[in-house]
Coordinates of C-alpha atoms in Angstrom, one line a residue:
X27 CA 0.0 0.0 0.0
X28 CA 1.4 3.1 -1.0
X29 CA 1.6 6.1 1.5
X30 CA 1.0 9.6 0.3
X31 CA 2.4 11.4 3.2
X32 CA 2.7 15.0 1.4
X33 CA -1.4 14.9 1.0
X34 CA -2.1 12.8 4.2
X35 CA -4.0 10.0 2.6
X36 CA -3.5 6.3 1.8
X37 CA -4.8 5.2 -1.4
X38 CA -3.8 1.6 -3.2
X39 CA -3.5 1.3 -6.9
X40 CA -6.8 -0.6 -7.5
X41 CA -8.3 3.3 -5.7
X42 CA -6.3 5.2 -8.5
X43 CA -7.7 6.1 -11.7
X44 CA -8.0 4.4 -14.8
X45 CA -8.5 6.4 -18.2
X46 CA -9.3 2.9 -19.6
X47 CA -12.5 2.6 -17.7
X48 CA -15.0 5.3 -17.8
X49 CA -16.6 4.1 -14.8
X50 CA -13.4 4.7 -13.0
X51 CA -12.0 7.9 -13.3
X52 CA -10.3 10.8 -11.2
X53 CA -11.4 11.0 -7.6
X54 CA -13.6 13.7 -7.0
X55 CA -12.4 16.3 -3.9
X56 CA -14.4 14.7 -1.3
X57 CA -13.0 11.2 -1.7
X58 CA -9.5 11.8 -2.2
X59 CA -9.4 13.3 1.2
X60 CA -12.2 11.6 3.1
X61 CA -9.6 9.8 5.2
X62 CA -7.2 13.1 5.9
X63 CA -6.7 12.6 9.4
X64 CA -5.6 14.7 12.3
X65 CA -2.1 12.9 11.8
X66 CA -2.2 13.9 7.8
X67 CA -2.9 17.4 8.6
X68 CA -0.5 17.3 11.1
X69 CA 2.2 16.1 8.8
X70 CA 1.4 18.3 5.6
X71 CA 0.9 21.9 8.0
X72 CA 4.4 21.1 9.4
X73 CA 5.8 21.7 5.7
X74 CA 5.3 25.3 6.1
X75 CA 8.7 27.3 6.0
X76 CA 6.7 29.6 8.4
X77 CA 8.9 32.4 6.1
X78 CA 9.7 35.9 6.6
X79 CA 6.6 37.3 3.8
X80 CA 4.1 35.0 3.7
X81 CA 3.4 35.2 0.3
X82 CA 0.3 32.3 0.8
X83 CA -1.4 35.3 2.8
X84 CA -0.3 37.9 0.7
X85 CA -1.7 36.3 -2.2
X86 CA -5.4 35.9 -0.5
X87 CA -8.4 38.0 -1.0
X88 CA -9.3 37.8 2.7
X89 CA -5.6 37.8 3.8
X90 CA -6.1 34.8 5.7
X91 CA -3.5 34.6 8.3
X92 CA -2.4 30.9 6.7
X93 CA 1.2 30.8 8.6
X94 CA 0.0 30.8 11.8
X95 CA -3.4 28.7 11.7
X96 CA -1.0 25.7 10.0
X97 CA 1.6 26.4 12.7
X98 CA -1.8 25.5 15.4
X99 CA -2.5 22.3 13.2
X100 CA 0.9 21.3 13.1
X101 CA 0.6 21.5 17.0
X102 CA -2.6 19.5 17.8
X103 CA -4.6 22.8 18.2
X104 CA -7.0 22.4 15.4
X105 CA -9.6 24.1 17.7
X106 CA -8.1 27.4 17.8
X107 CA -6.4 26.3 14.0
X108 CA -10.4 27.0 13.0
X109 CA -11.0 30.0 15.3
X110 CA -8.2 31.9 13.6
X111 CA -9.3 30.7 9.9
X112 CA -12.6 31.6 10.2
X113 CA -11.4 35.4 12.1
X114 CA -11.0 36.4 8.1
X115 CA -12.7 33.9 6.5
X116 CA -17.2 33.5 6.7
X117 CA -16.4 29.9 5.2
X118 CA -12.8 28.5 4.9
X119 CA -14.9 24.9 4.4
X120 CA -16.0 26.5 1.4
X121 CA -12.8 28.3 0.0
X122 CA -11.1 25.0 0.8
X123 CA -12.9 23.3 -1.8
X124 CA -13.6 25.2 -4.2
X125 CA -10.9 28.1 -4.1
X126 CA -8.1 28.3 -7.2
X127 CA -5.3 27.4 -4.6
X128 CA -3.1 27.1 -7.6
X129 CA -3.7 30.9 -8.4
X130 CA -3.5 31.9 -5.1
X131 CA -2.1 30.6 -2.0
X132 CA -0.4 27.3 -2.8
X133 CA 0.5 28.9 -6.4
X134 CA 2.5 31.2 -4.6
X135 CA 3.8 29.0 -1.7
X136 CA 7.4 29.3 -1.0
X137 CA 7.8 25.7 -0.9
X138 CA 6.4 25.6 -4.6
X139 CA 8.5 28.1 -5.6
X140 CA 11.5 26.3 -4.5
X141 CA 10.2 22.8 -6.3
X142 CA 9.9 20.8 -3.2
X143 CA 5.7 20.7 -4.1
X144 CA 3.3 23.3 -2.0
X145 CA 1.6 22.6 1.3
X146 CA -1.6 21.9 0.8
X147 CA -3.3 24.7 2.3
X148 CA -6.7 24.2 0.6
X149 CA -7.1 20.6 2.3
X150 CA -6.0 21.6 5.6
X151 CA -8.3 24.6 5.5
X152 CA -11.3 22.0 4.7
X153 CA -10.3 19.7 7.2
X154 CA -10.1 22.0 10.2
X155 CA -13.3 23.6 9.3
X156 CA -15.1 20.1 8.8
X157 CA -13.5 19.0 12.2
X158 CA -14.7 22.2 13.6
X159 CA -18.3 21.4 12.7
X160 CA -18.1 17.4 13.8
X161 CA -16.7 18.6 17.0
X162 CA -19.3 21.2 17.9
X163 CA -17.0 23.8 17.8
X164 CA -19.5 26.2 15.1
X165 CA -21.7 28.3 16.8
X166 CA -24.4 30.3 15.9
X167 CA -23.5 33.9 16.0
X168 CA -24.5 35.5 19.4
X169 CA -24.6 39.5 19.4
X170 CA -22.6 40.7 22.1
X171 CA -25.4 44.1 21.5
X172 CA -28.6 44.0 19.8
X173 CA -29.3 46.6 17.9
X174 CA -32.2 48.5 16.8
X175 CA -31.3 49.1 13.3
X176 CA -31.9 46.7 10.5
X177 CA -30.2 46.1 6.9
X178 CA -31.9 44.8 3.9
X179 CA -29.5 42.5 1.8
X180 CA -30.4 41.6 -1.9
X181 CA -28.8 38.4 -2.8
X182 CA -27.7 35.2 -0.5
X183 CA -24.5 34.5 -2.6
X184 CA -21.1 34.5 -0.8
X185 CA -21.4 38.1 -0.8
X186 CA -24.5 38.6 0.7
X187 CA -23.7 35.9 3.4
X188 CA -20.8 37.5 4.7
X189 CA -22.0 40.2 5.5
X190 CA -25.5 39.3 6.7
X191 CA -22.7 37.2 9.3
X192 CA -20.8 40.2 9.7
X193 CA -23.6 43.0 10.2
X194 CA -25.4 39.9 12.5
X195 CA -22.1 40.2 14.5
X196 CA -22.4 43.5 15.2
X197 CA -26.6 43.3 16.4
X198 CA -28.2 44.8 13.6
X199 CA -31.1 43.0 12.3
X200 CA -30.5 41.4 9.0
X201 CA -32.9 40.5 6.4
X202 CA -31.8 38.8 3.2
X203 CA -33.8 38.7 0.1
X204 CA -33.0 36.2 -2.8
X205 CA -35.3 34.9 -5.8
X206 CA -34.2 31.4 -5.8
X207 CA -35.8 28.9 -3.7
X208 CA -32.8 27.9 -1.7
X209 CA -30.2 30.2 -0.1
X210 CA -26.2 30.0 -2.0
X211 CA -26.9 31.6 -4.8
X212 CA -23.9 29.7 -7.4
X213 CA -22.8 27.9 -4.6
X214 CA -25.9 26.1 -4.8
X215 CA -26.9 26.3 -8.1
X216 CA -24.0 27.0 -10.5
X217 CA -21.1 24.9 -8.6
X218 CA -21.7 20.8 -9.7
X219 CA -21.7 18.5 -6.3
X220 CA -18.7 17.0 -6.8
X221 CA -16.4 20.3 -5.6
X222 CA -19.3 21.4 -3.5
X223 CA -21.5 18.7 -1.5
X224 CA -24.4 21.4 -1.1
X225 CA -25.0 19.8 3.0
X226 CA -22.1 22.0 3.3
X227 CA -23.4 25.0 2.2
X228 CA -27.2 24.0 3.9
X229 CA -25.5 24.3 7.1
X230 CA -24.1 27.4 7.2
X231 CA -27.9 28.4 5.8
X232 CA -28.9 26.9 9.3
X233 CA -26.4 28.2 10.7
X234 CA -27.1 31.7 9.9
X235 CA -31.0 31.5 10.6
X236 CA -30.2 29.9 14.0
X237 CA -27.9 33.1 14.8
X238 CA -31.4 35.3 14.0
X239 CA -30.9 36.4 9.9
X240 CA -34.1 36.0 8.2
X241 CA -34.1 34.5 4.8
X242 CA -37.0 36.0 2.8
X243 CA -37.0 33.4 -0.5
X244 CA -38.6 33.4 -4.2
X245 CA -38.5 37.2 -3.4
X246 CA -37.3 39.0 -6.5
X247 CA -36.4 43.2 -6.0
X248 CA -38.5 44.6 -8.7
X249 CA -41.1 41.9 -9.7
X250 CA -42.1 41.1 -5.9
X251 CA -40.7 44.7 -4.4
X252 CA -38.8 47.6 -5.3
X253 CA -35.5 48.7 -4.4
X254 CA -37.5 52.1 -2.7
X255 CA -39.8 50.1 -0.5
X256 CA -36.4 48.0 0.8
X257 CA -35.2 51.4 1.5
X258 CA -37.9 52.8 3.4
X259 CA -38.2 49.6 5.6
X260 CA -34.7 49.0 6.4
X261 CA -31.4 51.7 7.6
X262 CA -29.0 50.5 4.7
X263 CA -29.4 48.2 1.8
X264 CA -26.4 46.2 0.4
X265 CA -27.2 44.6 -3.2
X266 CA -25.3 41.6 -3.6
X267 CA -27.1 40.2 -6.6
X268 CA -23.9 38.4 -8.4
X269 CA -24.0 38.7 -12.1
X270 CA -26.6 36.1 -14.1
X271 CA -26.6 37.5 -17.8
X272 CA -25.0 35.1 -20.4
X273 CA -22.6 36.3 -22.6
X274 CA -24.1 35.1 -25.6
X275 CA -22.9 33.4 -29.1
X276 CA -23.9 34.4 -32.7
X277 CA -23.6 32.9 -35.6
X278 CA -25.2 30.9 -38.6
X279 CA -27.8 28.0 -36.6
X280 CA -27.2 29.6 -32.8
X281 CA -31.0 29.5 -32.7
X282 CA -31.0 25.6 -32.9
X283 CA -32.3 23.4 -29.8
X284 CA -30.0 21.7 -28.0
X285 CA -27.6 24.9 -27.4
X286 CA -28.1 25.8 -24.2
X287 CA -26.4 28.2 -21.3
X288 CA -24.2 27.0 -19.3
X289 CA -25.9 28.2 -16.0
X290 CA -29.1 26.7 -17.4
X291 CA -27.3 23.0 -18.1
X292 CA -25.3 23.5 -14.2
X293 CA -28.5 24.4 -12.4
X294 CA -30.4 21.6 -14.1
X295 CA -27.9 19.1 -12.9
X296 CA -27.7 20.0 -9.1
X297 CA -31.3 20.6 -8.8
X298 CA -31.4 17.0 -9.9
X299 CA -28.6 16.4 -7.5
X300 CA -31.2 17.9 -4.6
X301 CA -34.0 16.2 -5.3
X302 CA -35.9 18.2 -7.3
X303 CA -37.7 17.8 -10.8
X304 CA -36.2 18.7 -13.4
X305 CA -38.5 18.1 -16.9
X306 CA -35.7 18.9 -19.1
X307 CA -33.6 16.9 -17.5
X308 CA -35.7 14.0 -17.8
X309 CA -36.4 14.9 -21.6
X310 CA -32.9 15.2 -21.8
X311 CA -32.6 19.0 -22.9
X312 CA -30.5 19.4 -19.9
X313 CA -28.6 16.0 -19.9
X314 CA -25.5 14.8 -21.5
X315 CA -25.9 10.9 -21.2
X316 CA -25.2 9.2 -24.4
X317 CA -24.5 12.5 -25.9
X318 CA -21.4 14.1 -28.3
X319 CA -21.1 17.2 -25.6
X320 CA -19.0 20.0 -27.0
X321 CA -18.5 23.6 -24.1
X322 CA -17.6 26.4 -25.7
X323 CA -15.2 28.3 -23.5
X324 CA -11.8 28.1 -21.1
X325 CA -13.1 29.5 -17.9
X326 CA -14.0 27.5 -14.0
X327 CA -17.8 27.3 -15.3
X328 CA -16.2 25.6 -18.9
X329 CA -14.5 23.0 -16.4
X330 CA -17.7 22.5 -14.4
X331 CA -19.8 21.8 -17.4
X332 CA -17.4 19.4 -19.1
X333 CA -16.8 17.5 -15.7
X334 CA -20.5 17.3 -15.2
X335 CA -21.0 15.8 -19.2
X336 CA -18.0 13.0 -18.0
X337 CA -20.0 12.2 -14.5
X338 CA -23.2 11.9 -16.9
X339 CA -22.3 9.6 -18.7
X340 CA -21.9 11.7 -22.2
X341 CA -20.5 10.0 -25.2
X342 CA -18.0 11.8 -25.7
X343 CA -16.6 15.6 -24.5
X344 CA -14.9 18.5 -26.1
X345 CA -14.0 21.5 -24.8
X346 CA -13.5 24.3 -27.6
X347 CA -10.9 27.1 -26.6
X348 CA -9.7 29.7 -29.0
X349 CA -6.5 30.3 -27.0
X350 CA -3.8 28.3 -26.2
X351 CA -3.2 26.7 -22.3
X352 CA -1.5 29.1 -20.8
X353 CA -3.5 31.7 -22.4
X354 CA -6.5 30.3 -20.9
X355 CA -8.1 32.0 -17.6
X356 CA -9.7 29.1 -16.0
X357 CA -7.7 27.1 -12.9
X358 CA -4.5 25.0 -14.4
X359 CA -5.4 22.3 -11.5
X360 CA -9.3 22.0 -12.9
X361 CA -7.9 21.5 -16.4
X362 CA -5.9 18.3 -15.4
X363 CA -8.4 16.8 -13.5
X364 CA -10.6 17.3 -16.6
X365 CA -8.3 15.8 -18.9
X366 CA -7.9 13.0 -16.3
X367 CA -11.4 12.3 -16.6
X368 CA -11.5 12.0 -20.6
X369 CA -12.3 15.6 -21.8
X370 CA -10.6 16.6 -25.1
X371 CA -9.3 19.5 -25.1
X372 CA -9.6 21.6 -29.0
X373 CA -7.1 24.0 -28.3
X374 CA -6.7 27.3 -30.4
X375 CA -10.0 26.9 -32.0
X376 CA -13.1 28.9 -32.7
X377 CA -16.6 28.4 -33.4
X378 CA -18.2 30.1 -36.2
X379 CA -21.4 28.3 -36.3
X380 CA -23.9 25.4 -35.9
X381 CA -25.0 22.9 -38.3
X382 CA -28.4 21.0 -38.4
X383 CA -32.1 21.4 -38.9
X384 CA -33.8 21.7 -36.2
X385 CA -31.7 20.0 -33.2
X386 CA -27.8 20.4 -33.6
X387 CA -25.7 18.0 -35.1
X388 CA -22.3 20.2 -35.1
X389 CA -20.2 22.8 -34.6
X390 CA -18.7 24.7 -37.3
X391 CA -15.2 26.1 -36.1
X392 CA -11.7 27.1 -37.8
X393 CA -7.8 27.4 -35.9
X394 CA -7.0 30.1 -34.8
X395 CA -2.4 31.4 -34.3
X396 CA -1.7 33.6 -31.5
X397 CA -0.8 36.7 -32.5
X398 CA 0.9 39.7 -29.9
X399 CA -0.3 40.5 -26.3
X400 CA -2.6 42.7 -25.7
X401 CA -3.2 45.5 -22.8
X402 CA -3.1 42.8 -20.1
X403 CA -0.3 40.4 -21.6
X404 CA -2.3 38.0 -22.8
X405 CA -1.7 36.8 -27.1
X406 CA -4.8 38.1 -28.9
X407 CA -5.9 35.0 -31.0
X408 CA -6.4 35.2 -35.1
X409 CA -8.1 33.4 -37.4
X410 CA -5.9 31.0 -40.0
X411 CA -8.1 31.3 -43.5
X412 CA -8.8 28.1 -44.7
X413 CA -8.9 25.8 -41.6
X414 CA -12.5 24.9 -40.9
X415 CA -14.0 21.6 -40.1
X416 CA -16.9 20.6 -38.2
X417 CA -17.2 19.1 -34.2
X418 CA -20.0 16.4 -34.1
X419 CA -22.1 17.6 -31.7
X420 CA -26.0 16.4 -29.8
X421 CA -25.5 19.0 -27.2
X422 CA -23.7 22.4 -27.1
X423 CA -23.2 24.5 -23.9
X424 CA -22.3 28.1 -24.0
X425 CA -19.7 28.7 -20.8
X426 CA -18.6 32.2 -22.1
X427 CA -18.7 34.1 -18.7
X428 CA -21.5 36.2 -17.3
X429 CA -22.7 40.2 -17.1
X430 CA -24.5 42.0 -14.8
X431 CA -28.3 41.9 -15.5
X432 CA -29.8 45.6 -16.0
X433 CA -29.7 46.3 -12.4
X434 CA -31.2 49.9 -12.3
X435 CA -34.2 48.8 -14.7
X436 CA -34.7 45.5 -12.9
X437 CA -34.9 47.7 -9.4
X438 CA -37.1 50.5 -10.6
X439 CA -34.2 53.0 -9.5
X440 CA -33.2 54.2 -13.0
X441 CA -30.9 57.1 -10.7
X442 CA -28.6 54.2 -9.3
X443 CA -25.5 54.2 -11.2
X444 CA -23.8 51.8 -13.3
X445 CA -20.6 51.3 -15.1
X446 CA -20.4 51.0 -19.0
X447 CA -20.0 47.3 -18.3
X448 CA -23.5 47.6 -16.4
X449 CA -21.3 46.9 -12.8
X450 CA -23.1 48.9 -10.3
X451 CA -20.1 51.6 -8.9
X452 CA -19.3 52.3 -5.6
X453 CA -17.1 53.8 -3.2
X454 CA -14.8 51.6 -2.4
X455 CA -13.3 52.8 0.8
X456 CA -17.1 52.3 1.7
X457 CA -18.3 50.8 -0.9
X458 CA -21.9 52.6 -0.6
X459 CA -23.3 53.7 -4.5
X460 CA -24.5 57.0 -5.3
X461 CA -27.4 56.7 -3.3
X462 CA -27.5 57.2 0.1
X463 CA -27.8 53.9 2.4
X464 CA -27.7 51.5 -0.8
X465 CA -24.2 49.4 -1.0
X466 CA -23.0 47.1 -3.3
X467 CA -20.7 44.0 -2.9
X468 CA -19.2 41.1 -5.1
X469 CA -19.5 40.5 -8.4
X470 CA -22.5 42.8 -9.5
X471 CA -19.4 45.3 -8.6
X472 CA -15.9 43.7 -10.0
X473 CA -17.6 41.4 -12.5
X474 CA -17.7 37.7 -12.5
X475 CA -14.7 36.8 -10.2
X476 CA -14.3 34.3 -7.0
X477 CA -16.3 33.5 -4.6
X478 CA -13.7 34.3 -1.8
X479 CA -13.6 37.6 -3.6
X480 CA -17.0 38.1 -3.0
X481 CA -16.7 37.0 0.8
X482 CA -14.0 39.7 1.1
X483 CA -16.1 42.5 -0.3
X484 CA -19.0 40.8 1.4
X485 CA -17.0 41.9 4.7
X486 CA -15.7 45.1 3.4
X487 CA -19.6 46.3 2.9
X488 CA -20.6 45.2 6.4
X489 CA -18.1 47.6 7.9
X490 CA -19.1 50.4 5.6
X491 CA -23.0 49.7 6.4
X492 CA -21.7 49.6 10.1
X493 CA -20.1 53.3 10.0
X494 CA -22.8 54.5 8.0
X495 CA -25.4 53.9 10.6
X496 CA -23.4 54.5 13.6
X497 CA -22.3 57.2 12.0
X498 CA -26.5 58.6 11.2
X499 CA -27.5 57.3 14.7
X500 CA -25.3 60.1 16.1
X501 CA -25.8 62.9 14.3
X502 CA -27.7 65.9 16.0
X503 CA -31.3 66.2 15.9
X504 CA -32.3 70.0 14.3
X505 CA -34.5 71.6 16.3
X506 CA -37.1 73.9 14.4
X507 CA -36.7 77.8 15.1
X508 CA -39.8 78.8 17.2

C-alpha cells in the first residue's frame, strides 16, 4: 500500500484512476481526502517554511493569516487552528474546496516556488473547518449588543452571506432577500456537487437562521418589491445580486435546440442532485448521457460543465478554446483533472457556427495562431483562413462568462449608477453607491470573479454599512426655530 504522506492520505492502486475505464475515473475532492486525518494534517501543516513574507497570505483576498493557523494544526490545536481561519474567512470549508489554490495561495507558496511541491493549504483549511463542525466547535452567531437598526440585503450569494454574518455580528437585524428557492446563490446552483457537496453549504444556511438572519426566498427586488420600498423599511441596503446575464454566441444555426447556457445545463444538474424535478432533465434537454457534448469556452464554469457531461455519462466531451493553455483564464489544477477524466481538449479553435435542422448535429469552427499580447499580456488570438471543419455535436453549452443583468431597470431606480459594463459603482473605501444607504458587494461590482472575492467585499460592505449607521444614529437632531 502506497503512503501519500505529502497529501495525508492512503490510497492503493486498484483506488487510483483508470483512463481505460469510464466508470473509474479521477477521484472527486471529497474522496480523495475523506480519510485526511488529524495525523495527515498534522504532517502536511508542518511543511510550512513559516517564512519571513508569507506570500500564501499575501496572495489571498481575505488575507487569511495561513502561517500561523498551519503552525496551530501542526501543534494538535485544530480548535483554535479554526478560530483563527474563520477570524478572516465566513467559510474556509467552502474556499477549501472550491478556491483556485493554484492561483492563489499554494501557487505562490514558498515551498512551490523552490520545487519541493506546495503545502496543501486548501485541504487543511477544509479539514479543520469540517472537524470544527463534527466537533461542535461552530456556533451560531450571538450578538454581544442587539441593535435597533436593521439592513436589507439583496442576494444570498457569498457576498450577501458575509455580510448578513458580519452586520449579525455587530446586532443589527439582518434580512436577506434572494429569488431562488434555496439560499447559495452559485454555490448552490451554479457549482456541480462533486467540488461542493451542497449539506455543506445547507448548514451554514442553518447556521445563519439559528444566529437570527431572516431568509425571505422566491423574493425578486423589482417583480415582488422595489429597491425604494427595501429602502424605506430597512437603515442600509447592500445589493449583492452576483451577475446572471450570459454572454451570448452568434452565428449561422445559434437559434437551434439543443444549445443551451451554461448556468441553465449547471443548475439543471444539481437541482437533480437535490432532489428536485427537473423536466428537461428528464427529456434530456439538460442531460449529457449518451451524448457528443462539446463547451464552448476556457473558464472555471467551462470546467464544471465538461466535468459534469464526463459524471453523466456523455458519449463523448470537447471542450473548444480559442486560445492556447497558458493563455486560458480558468484554474490549471481543474484543467488536469478534466483531462484526467476523458475531456478533449480543441485548443486554439473557434466556433463560427452550428449545423443542423432543427436540433444540432455540429459545430462549425476554424484554428485560430496567437498573434501579440494585448493590454493585459495576454496573445490576442487570429483566425488562419482556410482551416475549418466541423465538431459532431448532440449537445452544445455556451460557458462564455456572465454580465450584470440591467440592475437599475430591474430595481425600478433608474438614478442608481452603473458602469459601461452595467457593474453597479461604488465607493470603495465604503463601498456605498451613489445613493445614500444603498451598498454594493461582489460581483454585480468587480464582475464575475471568485467566490472568496466576494466574501472579502461581502465583509468590506458590512463595515461600511456599520459606520454608516453609527455614524447617522449620532448625528444631531435639528430643532425647528420657534
Amino acid at each position: 500500500m502506497a503512503q501519500q504522506k505529502m497529501l495525508g492520505f492512503v490510497h492503493t492502486e486498484q483506488q487510483m484512476p483508470d483512463k481505460r475505464e469510464p466508470a473509474l475515473r479521477r477521484q472527486d475532492f471529497d474522496e480523495i481526502y475523506a480519510r485526511f486525518s488529524d495525523e495527515g494534517a498534522s504532517d502536511q501543516a508542518g511543511r510550512c517554511s513559516q517564512c519571513g513574507v508569507p506570500f500564501c497570505q499575501v496572495h489571498c483576498p481575505v488575507s487569511n493569516n495561513i502561517p500561523d493557523w498551519l503552525k496551530l494544526t501542526r501543534e494538535g490545536r485544530l480548535e483554535e487552528a479554526y478560530e483563527l481561519s474563520q477570524a478572516t474567512n465566513n467559510f474556509p470549508e467552502i474556499c477549501g474546496r472550491i478556491c483556485p489554490q493554484d492561483r492563489l495561495c499554494e501557487g505562490n507558496c514558498t515551498i512551490e516556488q523552490s520545487t519541493h511541491g506546495t503545502v496543501t493549504i486548501g485541504a487543511v483549511e477544509k479539514y479543520i473547518t469540517d472537524t470544527a463542525w463534527e466537533r461542535g466547535w461552530v456556533k451560531a452567531i450571538v450578538p454581544r449588543v442587539e441593535r435597533d437598526q436593521s439592513v436589507g440585503i439583496i442576494g444570498a450569494g457569498p457576498a450577501g452571506l458575509a455580510a448578513a454574518a458580519q452586520l449579525r455580528q455587530k446586532g443589527y437585524k439582518v434580512h436577506v432577500y434572494d429569488r431562488y428557492d434555496r439560499v447559495g446563490g452559485l454555490l448552490i446552483y451554479g457549482i456541480p456537487g462533486f467540488k461542493l457537496d451542497k449539506e455543506v453549504v445547507i448548514r451554514r444556511w442553518k447556521q445563519l437562521e439559528d444566529s437570527g438572519v431572516q431568509f425571505h426566498l422566491g423574493v425578486e427586488v423589482g417583480r415582488n418589491i422595489d429597491l425604494r420600498t427595501l429602502r424605506s423599511q430597512h437603515d442600509a441596503v447592500l445589493i449583492a445580486t452576483g451577475v446572471y446575464k450570459a454572454r451570448d454566441l452568434g452565428g449561422p444555426g445559434s437559434g437551434l435546440d439543443g444549445i443551451v447556457a451554461a448556468l441553465d445545463y449547471l443548475t439543471a444538474s444539481n437541482r437533480k442532485s437535490l432532489g428536485d424535478t427537473v423536466l428537461d432533465f428528464e427529456t434530456g434537454k439538460l442531460n449529457a448521457k449518451g451524448k457528443n457534448v462539446v463547451v464552448i469556452g476556457g473558464g472555471d464554469t467551462a470546467m464544471d460543465c465538461v466535468r459534469t457531461a464526463i459524471r453523466q455519462g456523455a458519449m463523448s466531451v470537447k471542450c473548444v478554446y480559442r486560445r492556447d493553455r497558458k493563455n486560458m483564464p480558468g484554474s490549471q489544477r481543474e484543467t488536469q483533472n478534466a483531462e484526467e477524466e476523458g475531456v478533449e481538449f480543441v485548443w486554439q479553435t473557434a466556433p463560427e457556427g452550428f449545423t443542423g435542422d432543427a436540433h444540432v448535429t455540429g459545430v462549425k469552427v476554424h484554428k485560430m495562431h496567437m498573434g501579440v499580447a494585448d493590454a493585459t499580456g495576454r496573445q490576442t488570438p487570429l483566425p488562419i483562413e482556410g482551416s475549418g471543419y466541423t465538431l459532431d455535436a448532440d449537445l452544445v453549452v455556451k460557458a462564455l462568462g456572465f454580465d450584470p443583468e440591467e440592475i437599475p431597470t430591474l430595481f425600478g431606480a433608474p438614478e442608481l449608477k452603473v458602469s459601461r459594463w452595467g457593474t453597479v459603482q461604488v465607493k470603495y473605501a465604503t463601498m456605498m453607491t451613489n445613493l445614500d444607504g444603498v451598498f454594493a458587494a461582489g460581483d454585480i461590482v468587480r464582475g464575475a470573479s471568485l467566490v472568496v472575492w466576494g466574501i472579502k467585499d461581502g465583509r468590506d460592505a458590512a463595515e461600511g454599512i456599520h459606520k454608516f449607521i453609527q455614524a447617522k444614529a449620532t448625528q444631531p437632531v435639528a430643532v425647528a426655530a420657534e
